[in-house]
CSV table of C-alpha atoms in Angstrom, one decimal:
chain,number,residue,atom,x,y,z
T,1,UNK,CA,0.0,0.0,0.0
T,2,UNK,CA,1.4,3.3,-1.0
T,3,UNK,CA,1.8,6.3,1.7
T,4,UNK,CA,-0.9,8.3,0.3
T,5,UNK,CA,-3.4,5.2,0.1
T,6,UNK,CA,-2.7,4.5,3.9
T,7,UNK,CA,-3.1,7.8,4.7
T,8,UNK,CA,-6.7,7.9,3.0
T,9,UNK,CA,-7.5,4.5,5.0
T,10,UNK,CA,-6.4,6.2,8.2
T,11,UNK,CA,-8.2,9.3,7.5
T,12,UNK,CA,-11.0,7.6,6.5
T,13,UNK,CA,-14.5,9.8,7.2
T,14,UNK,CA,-12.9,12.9,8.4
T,15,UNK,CA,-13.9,16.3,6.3
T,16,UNK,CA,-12.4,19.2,8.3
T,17,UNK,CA,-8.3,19.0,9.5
T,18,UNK,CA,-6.6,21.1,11.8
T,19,UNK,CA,-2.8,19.9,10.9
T,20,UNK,CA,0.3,21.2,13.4
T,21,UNK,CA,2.7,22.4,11.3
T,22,UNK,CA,5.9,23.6,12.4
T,23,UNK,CA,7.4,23.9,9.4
T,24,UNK,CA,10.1,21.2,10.0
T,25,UNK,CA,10.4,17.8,8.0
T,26,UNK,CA,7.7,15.7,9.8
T,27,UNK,CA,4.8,18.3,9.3
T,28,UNK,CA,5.9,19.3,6.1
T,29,UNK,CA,5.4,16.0,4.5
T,30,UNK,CA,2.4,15.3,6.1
T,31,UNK,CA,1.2,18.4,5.0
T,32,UNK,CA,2.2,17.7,1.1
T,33,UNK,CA,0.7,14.1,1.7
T,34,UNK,CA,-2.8,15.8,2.7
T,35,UNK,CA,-2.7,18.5,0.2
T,36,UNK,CA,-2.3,15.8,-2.3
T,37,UNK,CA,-4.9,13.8,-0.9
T,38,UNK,CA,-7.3,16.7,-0.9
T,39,UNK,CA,-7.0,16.7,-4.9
T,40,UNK,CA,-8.3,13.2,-4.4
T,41,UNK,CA,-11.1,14.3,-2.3
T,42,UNK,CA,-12.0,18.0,-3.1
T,43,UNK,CA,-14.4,18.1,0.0
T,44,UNK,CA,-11.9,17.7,2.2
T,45,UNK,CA,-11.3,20.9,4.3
T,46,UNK,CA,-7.6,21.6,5.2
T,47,UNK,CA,-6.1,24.1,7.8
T,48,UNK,CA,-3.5,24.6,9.3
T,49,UNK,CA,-1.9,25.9,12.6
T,50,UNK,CA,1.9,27.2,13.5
T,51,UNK,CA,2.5,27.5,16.5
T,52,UNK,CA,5.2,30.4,17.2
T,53,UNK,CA,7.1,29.8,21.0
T,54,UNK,CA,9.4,32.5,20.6
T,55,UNK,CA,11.9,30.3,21.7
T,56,UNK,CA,14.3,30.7,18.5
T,57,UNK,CA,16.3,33.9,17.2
T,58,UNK,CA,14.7,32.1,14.1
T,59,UNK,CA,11.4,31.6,15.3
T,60,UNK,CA,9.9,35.1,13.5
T,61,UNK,CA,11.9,33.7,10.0
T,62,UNK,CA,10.2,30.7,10.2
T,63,UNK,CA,6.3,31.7,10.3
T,64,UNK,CA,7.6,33.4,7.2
T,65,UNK,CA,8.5,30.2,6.0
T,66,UNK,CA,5.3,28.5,6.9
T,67,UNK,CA,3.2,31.2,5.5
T,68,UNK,CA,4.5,30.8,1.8
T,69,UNK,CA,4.4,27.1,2.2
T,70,UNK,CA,0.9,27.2,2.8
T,71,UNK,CA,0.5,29.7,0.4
T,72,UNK,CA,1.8,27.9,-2.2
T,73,UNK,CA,0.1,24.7,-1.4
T,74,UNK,CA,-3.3,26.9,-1.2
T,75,UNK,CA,-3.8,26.2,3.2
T,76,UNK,CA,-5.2,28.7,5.4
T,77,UNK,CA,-2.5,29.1,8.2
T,78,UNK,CA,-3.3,30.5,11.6
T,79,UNK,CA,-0.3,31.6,13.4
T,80,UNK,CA,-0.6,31.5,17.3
T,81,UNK,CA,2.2,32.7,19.5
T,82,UNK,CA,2.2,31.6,23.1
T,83,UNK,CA,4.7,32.8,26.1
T,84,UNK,CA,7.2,29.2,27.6
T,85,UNK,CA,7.5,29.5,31.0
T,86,UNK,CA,9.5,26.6,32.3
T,87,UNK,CA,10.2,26.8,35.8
T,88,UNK,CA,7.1,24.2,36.8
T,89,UNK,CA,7.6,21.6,33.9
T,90,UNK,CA,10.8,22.9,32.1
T,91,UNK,CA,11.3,23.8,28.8
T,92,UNK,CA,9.8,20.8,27.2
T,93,UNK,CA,7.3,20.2,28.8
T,94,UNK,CA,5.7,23.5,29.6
T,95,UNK,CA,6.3,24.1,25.6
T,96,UNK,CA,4.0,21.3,24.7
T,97,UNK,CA,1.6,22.1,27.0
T,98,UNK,CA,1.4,25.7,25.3
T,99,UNK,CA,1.1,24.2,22.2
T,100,UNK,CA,-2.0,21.6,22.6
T,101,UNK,CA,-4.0,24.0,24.5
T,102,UNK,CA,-3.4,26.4,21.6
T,103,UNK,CA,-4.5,23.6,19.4
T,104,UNK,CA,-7.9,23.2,21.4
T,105,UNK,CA,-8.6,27.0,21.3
T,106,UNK,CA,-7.8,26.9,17.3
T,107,UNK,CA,-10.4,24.1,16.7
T,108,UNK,CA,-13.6,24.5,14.8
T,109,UNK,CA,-16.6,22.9,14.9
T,110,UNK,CA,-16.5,19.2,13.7
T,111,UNK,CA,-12.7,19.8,12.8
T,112,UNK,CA,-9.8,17.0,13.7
T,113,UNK,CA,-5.9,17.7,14.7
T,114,UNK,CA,-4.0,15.9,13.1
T,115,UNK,CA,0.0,16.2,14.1
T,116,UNK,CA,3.3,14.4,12.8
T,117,UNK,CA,4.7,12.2,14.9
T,118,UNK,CA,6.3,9.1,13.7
T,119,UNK,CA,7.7,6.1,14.3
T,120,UNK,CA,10.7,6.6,16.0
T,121,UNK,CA,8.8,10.1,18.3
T,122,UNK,CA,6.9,6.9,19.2
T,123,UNK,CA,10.0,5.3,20.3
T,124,UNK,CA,11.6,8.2,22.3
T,125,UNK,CA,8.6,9.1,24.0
T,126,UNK,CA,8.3,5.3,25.5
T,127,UNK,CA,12.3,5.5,26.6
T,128,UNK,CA,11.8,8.8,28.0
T,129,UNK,CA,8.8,7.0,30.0
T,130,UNK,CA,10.7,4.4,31.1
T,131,UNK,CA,13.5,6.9,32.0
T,132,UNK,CA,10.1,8.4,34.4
T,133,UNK,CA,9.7,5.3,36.3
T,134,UNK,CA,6.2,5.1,34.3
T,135,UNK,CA,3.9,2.2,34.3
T,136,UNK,CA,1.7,0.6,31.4
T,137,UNK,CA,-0.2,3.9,30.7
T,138,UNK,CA,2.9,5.9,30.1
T,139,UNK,CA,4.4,3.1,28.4
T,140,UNK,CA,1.7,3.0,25.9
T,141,UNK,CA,3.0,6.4,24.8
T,142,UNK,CA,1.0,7.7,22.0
T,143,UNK,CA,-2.0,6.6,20.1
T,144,UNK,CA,-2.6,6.6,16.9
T,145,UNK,CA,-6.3,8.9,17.9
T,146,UNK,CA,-7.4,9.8,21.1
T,147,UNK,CA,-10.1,12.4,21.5
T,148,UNK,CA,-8.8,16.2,22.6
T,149,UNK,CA,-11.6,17.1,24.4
T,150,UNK,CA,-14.8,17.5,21.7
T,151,UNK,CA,-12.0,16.6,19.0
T,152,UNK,CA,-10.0,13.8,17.7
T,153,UNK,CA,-6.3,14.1,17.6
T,154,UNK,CA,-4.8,11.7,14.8
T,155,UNK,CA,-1.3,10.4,14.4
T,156,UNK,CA,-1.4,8.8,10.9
T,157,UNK,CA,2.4,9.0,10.5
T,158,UNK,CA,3.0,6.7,13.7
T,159,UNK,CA,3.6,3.6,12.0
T,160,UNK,CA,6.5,5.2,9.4
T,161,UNK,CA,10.0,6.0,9.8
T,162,UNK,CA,12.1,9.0,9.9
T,163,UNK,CA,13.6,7.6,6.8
T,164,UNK,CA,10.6,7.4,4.5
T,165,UNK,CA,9.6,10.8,5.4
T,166,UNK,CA,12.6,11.5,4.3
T,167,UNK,CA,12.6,9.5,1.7
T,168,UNK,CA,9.5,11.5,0.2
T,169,UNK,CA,10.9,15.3,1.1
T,170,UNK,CA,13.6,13.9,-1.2
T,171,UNK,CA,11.6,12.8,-4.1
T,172,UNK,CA,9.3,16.1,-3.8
T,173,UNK,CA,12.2,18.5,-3.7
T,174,UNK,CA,10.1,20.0,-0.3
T,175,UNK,CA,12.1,22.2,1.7
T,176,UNK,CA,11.8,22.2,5.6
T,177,UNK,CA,13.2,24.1,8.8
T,178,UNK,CA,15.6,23.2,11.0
T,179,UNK,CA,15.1,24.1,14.4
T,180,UNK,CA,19.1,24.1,15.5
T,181,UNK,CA,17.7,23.1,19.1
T,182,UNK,CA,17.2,19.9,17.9
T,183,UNK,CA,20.8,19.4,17.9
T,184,UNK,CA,21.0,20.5,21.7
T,185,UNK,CA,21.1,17.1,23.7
T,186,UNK,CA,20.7,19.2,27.0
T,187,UNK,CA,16.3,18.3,26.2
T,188,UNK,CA,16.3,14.5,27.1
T,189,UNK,CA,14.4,14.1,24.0
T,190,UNK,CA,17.4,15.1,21.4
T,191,UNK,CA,20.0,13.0,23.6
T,192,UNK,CA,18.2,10.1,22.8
T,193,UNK,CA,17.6,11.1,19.2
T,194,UNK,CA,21.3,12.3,18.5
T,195,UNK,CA,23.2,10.0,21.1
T,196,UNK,CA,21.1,6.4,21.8
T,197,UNK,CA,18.8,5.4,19.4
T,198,UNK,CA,21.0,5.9,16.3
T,199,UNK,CA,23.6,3.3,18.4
T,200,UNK,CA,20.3,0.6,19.4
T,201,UNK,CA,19.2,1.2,15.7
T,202,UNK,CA,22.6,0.1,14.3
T,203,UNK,CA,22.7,-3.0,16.6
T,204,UNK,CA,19.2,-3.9,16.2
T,205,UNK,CA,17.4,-2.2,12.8
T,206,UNK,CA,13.9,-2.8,13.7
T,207,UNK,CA,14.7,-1.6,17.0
T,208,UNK,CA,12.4,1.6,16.6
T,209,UNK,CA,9.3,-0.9,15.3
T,210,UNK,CA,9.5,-3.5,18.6
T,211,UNK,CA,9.3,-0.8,20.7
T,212,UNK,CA,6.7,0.6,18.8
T,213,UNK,CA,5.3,-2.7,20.0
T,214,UNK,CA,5.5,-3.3,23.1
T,215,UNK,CA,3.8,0.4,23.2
T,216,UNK,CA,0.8,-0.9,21.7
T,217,UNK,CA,0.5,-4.3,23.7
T,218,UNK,CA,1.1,-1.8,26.9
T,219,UNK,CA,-2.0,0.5,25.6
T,220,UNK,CA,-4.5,-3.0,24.9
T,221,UNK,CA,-3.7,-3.9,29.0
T,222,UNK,CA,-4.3,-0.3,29.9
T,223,UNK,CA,-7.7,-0.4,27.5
T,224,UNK,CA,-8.7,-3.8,29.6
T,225,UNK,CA,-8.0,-2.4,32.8
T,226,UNK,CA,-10.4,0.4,31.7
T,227,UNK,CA,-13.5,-1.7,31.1
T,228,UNK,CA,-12.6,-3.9,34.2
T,229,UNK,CA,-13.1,-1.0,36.4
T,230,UNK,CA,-15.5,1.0,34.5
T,231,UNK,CA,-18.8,-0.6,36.1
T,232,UNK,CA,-16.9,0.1,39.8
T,233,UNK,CA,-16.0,3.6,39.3
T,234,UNK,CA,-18.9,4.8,37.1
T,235,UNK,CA,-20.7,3.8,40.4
T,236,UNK,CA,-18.3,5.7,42.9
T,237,UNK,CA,-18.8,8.7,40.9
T,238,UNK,CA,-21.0,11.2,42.0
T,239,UNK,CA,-23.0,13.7,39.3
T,240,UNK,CA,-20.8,16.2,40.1
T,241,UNK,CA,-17.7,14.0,39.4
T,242,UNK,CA,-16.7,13.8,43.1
T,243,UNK,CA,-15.3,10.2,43.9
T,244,UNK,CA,-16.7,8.1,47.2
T,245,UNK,CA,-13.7,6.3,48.9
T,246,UNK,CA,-16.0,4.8,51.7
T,247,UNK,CA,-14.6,1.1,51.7
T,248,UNK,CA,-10.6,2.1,49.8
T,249,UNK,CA,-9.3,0.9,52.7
T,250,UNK,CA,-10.5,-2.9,52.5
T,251,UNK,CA,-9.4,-2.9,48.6
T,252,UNK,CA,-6.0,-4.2,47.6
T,253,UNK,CA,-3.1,-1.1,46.4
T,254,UNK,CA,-3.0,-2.0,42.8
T,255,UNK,CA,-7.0,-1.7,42.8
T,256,UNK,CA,-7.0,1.0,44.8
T,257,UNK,CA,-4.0,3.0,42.5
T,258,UNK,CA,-6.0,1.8,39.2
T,259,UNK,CA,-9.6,3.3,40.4
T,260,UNK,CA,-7.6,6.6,41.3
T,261,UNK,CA,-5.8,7.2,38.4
T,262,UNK,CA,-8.4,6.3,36.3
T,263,UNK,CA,-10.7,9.0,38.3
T,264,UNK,CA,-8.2,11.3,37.9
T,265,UNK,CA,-7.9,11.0,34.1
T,266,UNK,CA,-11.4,11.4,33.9
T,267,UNK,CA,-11.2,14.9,35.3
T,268,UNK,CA,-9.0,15.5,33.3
T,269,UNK,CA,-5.9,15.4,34.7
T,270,UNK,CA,-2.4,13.6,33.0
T,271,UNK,CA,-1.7,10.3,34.5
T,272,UNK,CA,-0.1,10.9,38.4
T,273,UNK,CA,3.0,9.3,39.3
T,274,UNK,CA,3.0,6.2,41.6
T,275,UNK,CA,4.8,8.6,44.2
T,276,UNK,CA,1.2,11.1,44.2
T,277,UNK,CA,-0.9,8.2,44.4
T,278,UNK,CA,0.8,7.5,47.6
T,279,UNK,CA,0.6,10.6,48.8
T,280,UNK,CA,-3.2,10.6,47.7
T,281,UNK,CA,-3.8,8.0,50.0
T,282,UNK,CA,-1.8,8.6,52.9
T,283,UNK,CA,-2.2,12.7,53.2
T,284,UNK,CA,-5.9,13.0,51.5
T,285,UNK,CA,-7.6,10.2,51.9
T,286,UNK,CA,-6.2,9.0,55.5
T,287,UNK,CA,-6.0,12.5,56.8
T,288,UNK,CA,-8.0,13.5,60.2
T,289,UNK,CA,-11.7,14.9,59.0
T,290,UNK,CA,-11.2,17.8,60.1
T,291,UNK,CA,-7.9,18.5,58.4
T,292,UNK,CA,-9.1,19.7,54.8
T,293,UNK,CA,-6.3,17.6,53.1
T,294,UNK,CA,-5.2,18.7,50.0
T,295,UNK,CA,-2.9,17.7,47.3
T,296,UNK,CA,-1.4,19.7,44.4
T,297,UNK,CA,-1.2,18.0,40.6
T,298,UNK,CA,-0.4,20.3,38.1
T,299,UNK,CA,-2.9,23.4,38.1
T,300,UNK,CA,-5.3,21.3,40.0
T,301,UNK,CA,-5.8,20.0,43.2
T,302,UNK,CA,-7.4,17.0,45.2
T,303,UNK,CA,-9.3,18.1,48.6
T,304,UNK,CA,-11.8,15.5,50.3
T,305,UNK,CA,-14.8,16.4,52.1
T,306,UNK,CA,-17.1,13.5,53.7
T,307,UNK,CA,-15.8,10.7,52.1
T,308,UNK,CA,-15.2,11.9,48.8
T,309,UNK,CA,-12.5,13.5,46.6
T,310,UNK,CA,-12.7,16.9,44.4
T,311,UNK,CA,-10.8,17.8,41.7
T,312,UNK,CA,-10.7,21.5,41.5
T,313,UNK,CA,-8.7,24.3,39.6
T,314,UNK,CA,-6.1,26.6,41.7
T,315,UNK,CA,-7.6,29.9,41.9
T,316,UNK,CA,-6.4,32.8,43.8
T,317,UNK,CA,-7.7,33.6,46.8
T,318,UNK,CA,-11.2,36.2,46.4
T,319,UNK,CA,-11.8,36.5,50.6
T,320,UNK,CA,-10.3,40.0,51.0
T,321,UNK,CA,-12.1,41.2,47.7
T,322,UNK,CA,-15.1,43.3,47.6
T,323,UNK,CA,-16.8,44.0,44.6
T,324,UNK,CA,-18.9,47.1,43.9
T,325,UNK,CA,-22.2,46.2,42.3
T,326,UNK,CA,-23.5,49.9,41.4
T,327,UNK,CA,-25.7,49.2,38.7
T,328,UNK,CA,-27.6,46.1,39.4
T,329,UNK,CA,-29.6,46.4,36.3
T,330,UNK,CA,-26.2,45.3,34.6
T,331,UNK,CA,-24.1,41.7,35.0
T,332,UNK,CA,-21.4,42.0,37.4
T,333,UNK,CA,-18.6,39.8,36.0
T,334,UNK,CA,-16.9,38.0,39.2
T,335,UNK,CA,-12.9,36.9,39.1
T,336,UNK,CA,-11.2,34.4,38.2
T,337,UNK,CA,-13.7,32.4,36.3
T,338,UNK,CA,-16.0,32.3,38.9
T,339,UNK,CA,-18.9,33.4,36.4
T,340,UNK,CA,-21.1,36.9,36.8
T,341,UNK,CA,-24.3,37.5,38.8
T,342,UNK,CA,-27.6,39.3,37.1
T,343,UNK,CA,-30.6,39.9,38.1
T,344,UNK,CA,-33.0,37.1,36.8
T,345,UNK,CA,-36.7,35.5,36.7
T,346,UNK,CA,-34.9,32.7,38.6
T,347,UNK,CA,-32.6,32.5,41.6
T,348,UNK,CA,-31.9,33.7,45.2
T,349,UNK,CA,-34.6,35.3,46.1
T,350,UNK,CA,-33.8,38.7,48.4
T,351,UNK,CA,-35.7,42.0,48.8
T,352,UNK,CA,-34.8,45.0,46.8
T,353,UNK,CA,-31.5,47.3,48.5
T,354,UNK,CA,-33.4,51.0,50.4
T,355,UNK,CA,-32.2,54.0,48.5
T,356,UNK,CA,-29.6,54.7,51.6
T,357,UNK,CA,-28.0,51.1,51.1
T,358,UNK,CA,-25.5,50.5,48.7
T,359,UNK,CA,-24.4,47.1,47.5
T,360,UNK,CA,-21.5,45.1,47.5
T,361,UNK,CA,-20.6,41.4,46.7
T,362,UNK,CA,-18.0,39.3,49.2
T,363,UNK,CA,-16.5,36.6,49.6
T,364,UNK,CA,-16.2,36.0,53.6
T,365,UNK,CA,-18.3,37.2,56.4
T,366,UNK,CA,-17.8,37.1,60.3
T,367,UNK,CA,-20.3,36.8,63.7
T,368,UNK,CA,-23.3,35.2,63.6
T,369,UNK,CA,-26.6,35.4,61.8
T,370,UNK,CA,-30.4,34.5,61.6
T,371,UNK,CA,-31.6,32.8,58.5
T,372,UNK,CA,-35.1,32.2,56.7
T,373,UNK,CA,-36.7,29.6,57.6
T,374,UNK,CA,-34.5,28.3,61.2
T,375,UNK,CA,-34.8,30.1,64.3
T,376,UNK,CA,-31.7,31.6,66.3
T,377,UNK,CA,-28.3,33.1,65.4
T,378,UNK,CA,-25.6,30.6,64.2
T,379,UNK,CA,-21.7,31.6,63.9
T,380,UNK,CA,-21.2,31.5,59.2
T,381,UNK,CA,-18.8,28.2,59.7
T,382,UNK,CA,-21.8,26.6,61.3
T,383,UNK,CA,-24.1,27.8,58.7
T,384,UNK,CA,-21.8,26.4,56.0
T,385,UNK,CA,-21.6,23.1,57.8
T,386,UNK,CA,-25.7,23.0,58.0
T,387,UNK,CA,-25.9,23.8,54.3
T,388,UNK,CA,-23.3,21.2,53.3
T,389,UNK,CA,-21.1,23.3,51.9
T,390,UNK,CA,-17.5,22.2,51.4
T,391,UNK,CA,-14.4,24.8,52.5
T,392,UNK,CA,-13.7,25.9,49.4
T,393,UNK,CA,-17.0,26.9,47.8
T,394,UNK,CA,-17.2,29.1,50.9
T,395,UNK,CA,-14.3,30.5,50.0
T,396,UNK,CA,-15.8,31.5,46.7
T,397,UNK,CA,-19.2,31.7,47.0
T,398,UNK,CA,-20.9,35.0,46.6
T,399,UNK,CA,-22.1,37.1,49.5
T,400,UNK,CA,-24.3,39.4,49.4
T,401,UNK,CA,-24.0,42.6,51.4
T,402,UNK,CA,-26.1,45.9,52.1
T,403,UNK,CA,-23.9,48.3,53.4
T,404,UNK,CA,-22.5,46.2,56.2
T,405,UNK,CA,-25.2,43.7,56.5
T,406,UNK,CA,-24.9,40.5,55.0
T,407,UNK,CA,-28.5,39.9,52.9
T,408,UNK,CA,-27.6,36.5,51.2
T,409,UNK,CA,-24.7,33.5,50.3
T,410,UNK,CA,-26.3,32.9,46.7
T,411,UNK,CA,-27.6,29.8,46.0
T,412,UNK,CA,-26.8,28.6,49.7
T,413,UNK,CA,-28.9,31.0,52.5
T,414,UNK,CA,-30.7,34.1,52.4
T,415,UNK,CA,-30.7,36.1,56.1
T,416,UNK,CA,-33.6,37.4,57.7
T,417,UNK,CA,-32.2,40.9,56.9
T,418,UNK,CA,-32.7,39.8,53.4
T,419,UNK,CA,-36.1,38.3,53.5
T,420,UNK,CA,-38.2,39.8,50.3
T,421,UNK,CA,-42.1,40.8,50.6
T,422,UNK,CA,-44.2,39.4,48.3
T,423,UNK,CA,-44.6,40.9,45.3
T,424,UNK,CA,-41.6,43.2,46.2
T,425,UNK,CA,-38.4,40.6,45.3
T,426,UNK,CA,-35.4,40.7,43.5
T,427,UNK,CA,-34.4,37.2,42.2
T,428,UNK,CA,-30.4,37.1,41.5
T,429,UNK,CA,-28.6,34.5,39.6
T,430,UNK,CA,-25.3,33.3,39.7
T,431,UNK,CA,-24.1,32.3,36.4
T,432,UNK,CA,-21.1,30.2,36.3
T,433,UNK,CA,-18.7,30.0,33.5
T,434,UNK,CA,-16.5,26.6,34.9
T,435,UNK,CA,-18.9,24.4,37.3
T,436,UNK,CA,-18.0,25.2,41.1
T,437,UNK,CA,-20.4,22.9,42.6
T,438,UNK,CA,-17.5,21.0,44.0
């Protein structure tokens, strides 16, 4: 089977493609290969997306490049240029993370993204797994499609060599970049490129394809291991994706490790190391209950609260904020993705602010208040407790205050101070833009 006529076999169905292109070999024959298979297919819908890091005197040259490229082959090219900070996940890794959420902002509608990795990328990125410590998910290194969010992500390059891309560049006259950091084996993935694998390659030529492999037989146990424990955690799983670790304890570690990983994934989050699962367990889930145990993984976090596990996004801190609401006719657009309040036919029901009160929105209160509906005072942490609200959703839910009187926690209580007459009620809504029920 020729290149082109696998590629249409992988490809097979798709309309729309969002294709990476850097601009260096690999893209730029995968690129030619789907501009050509487009003449084959004239509904077939081609972009394509250059990512610009700034990390290269060269980098501005290059989107040049990459602009008559696409030009000549007749492809829309969106240039995106994102900031590398690497002081969390280093150079590498905070570079691809850049990248892919670049890619997900970029796609459209029913579009793919499709991206050049081949054969021996597929070999590196298991020895650099290994080289982690990392067990049969990371050693299934990359698929050939996984979904990116709403979108699939395609590899069709994965099962080809260096050497045929090559090979093709050659026979096309196609003219590439070379990024001269590839030559730098400080990155662990150009020592292994430059200095290892050419040496394993000479000793054993089809080294590249049994590793490629082994990969692949690592991603069906990982796959099994999936429906195994589907059934158990799809039923530990609460609506608003919390997990219920009533009974961990009695389970063995691997089951344990597997259910919590596979949680985790679920949220969202990359595949923890064995070292954070232990931690999981030991300073989370095993903590005292009342010592709101958390645990940092990446720009997330795991807290626990009665017998179940969050996953929440890190957020700065909104307690010492207060936010002027002047015009309440308008939206007042809170921080830090925690959505905007209006005024609404539905929601938290509170009566209208006097002319001499003005109005303000908070995110902490102190003493003790009387609420609709219960009788007495209680102190706010006992009021949160009642309501079932966990720590950090009191740390961001907003309050409601009339000069220095606190009217309302929306969606949560409304104080008697707040209490609306009937058929004299305001109604407001808090509309959130990332789900903080957690």
């Amino acid at each position: 089977m020729t290149q082109l006529a696998q590629l249409e076999q992988q490809l097979a169905g798709e309309q729309r493609l969002l294709v990476g292109f850097s601009g260096g070999l690999d893209s730029t024959v995968l690129l030619h290969q789907l501009t050509l298979l487009r003449r084959r297919q004239p509904t077939l819908q081609l972009r394509a997306i250059h990512i610009h890091h700034g990390l290269s005197p060269c980098a501005d040259s290059w989107v040049q490049h990459c602009r008559a490229v696409c030009e000549a082959w007749q492809v829309e090219l969106e240039v995106v240029a994102i900031k590398v900070d690497g002081r969390d996940s280093g150079i590498e890794g905070a570079a691809r993370e850049g990248r892919y959420q670049a890619f997900r902002d970029s796609l459209r509608p029913g579009e793919a993204l499709v991206t050049a990795q081949h054969l021996d990328d597929q070999c590196e990125t298991l020895l650099l797994a290994l080289k982690r410590g990392s067990g049969p998910a990371g050693l299934a290194a990359m698929p050939v499609r996984l979904m990116l969010g709403e979108h699939r992500l395609l590899r069709p390059l994965l099962s080809r060599q260096r050497a045929e891309l090559e090979k093709w560049a050659e026979e096309y006259q196609l003219r590439w970049i070379e990024d001269e950091s590839n030559q730098d084996t400080r990155y662990d993935r150009n020592f292994l490129r430059q200095r290892i694998l050419p040496t394993m390659s000479e000793r054993w030529p089809h080294f590249a394809a049994a590793v490629a492999r082994s990969a692949a037989l690592c991603g069906e146990q990982e796959q099994l291991l999936d429906e195994l424990l589907a059934e158990s955690l799809a039923a530990r799983t609460e609506p608003d994706g919390a997990l219920r670790i009533e009974g961990f304890a009695a389970m063995s570690e691997a089951r344990r490790a597997a259910l919590l990983r596979r949680w985790i994934a679920g949220c969202g989050g990359q595949m923890p190391s064995r070292d954070a699962i232990r931690r999981l367990w030991l300073e989370v889930i095993n903590a005292r209950e009342d010592a709101a145990p958390r645990l940092r993984l990446e720009d997330h976090e795991i807290r626990r609260y009665r017998e179940k596990l969050y996953w929440l996004p890190l957020r700065p801190s909104v307690r010492t904020l207060i936010l002027p609401w002047t015009e309440m006719t308008r939206p007042l657009h809170l921080p830090h993705d925690l959505g905007m309040l209006q005024l609404a036919e539905s929601g938290t029901e509170v009566r209208p602010p006097r002319a001499d009160e003005t109005v303000t929105v908070r995110f902490q209160a102190q003493g003790r208040f009387a609420i609709e509906g219960r009788s007495g005072h209680r102190s706010i942490k006992k009021l949160w407790q009642e309501c079932d609200v966990p720590p950090w959703r009191r740390e961001s839910t907003p309050l409601i205050f009339y000069n220095e009187t606190l009217i309302a926690a929306l969606n949560t209580f409304v104080c008697r101070e707040g209490s609306a007459v009937a058929g004299n009620a305001w109604r407001i809504a808090w509309l959130r833009e990332r789900e903080n029920k957690r």
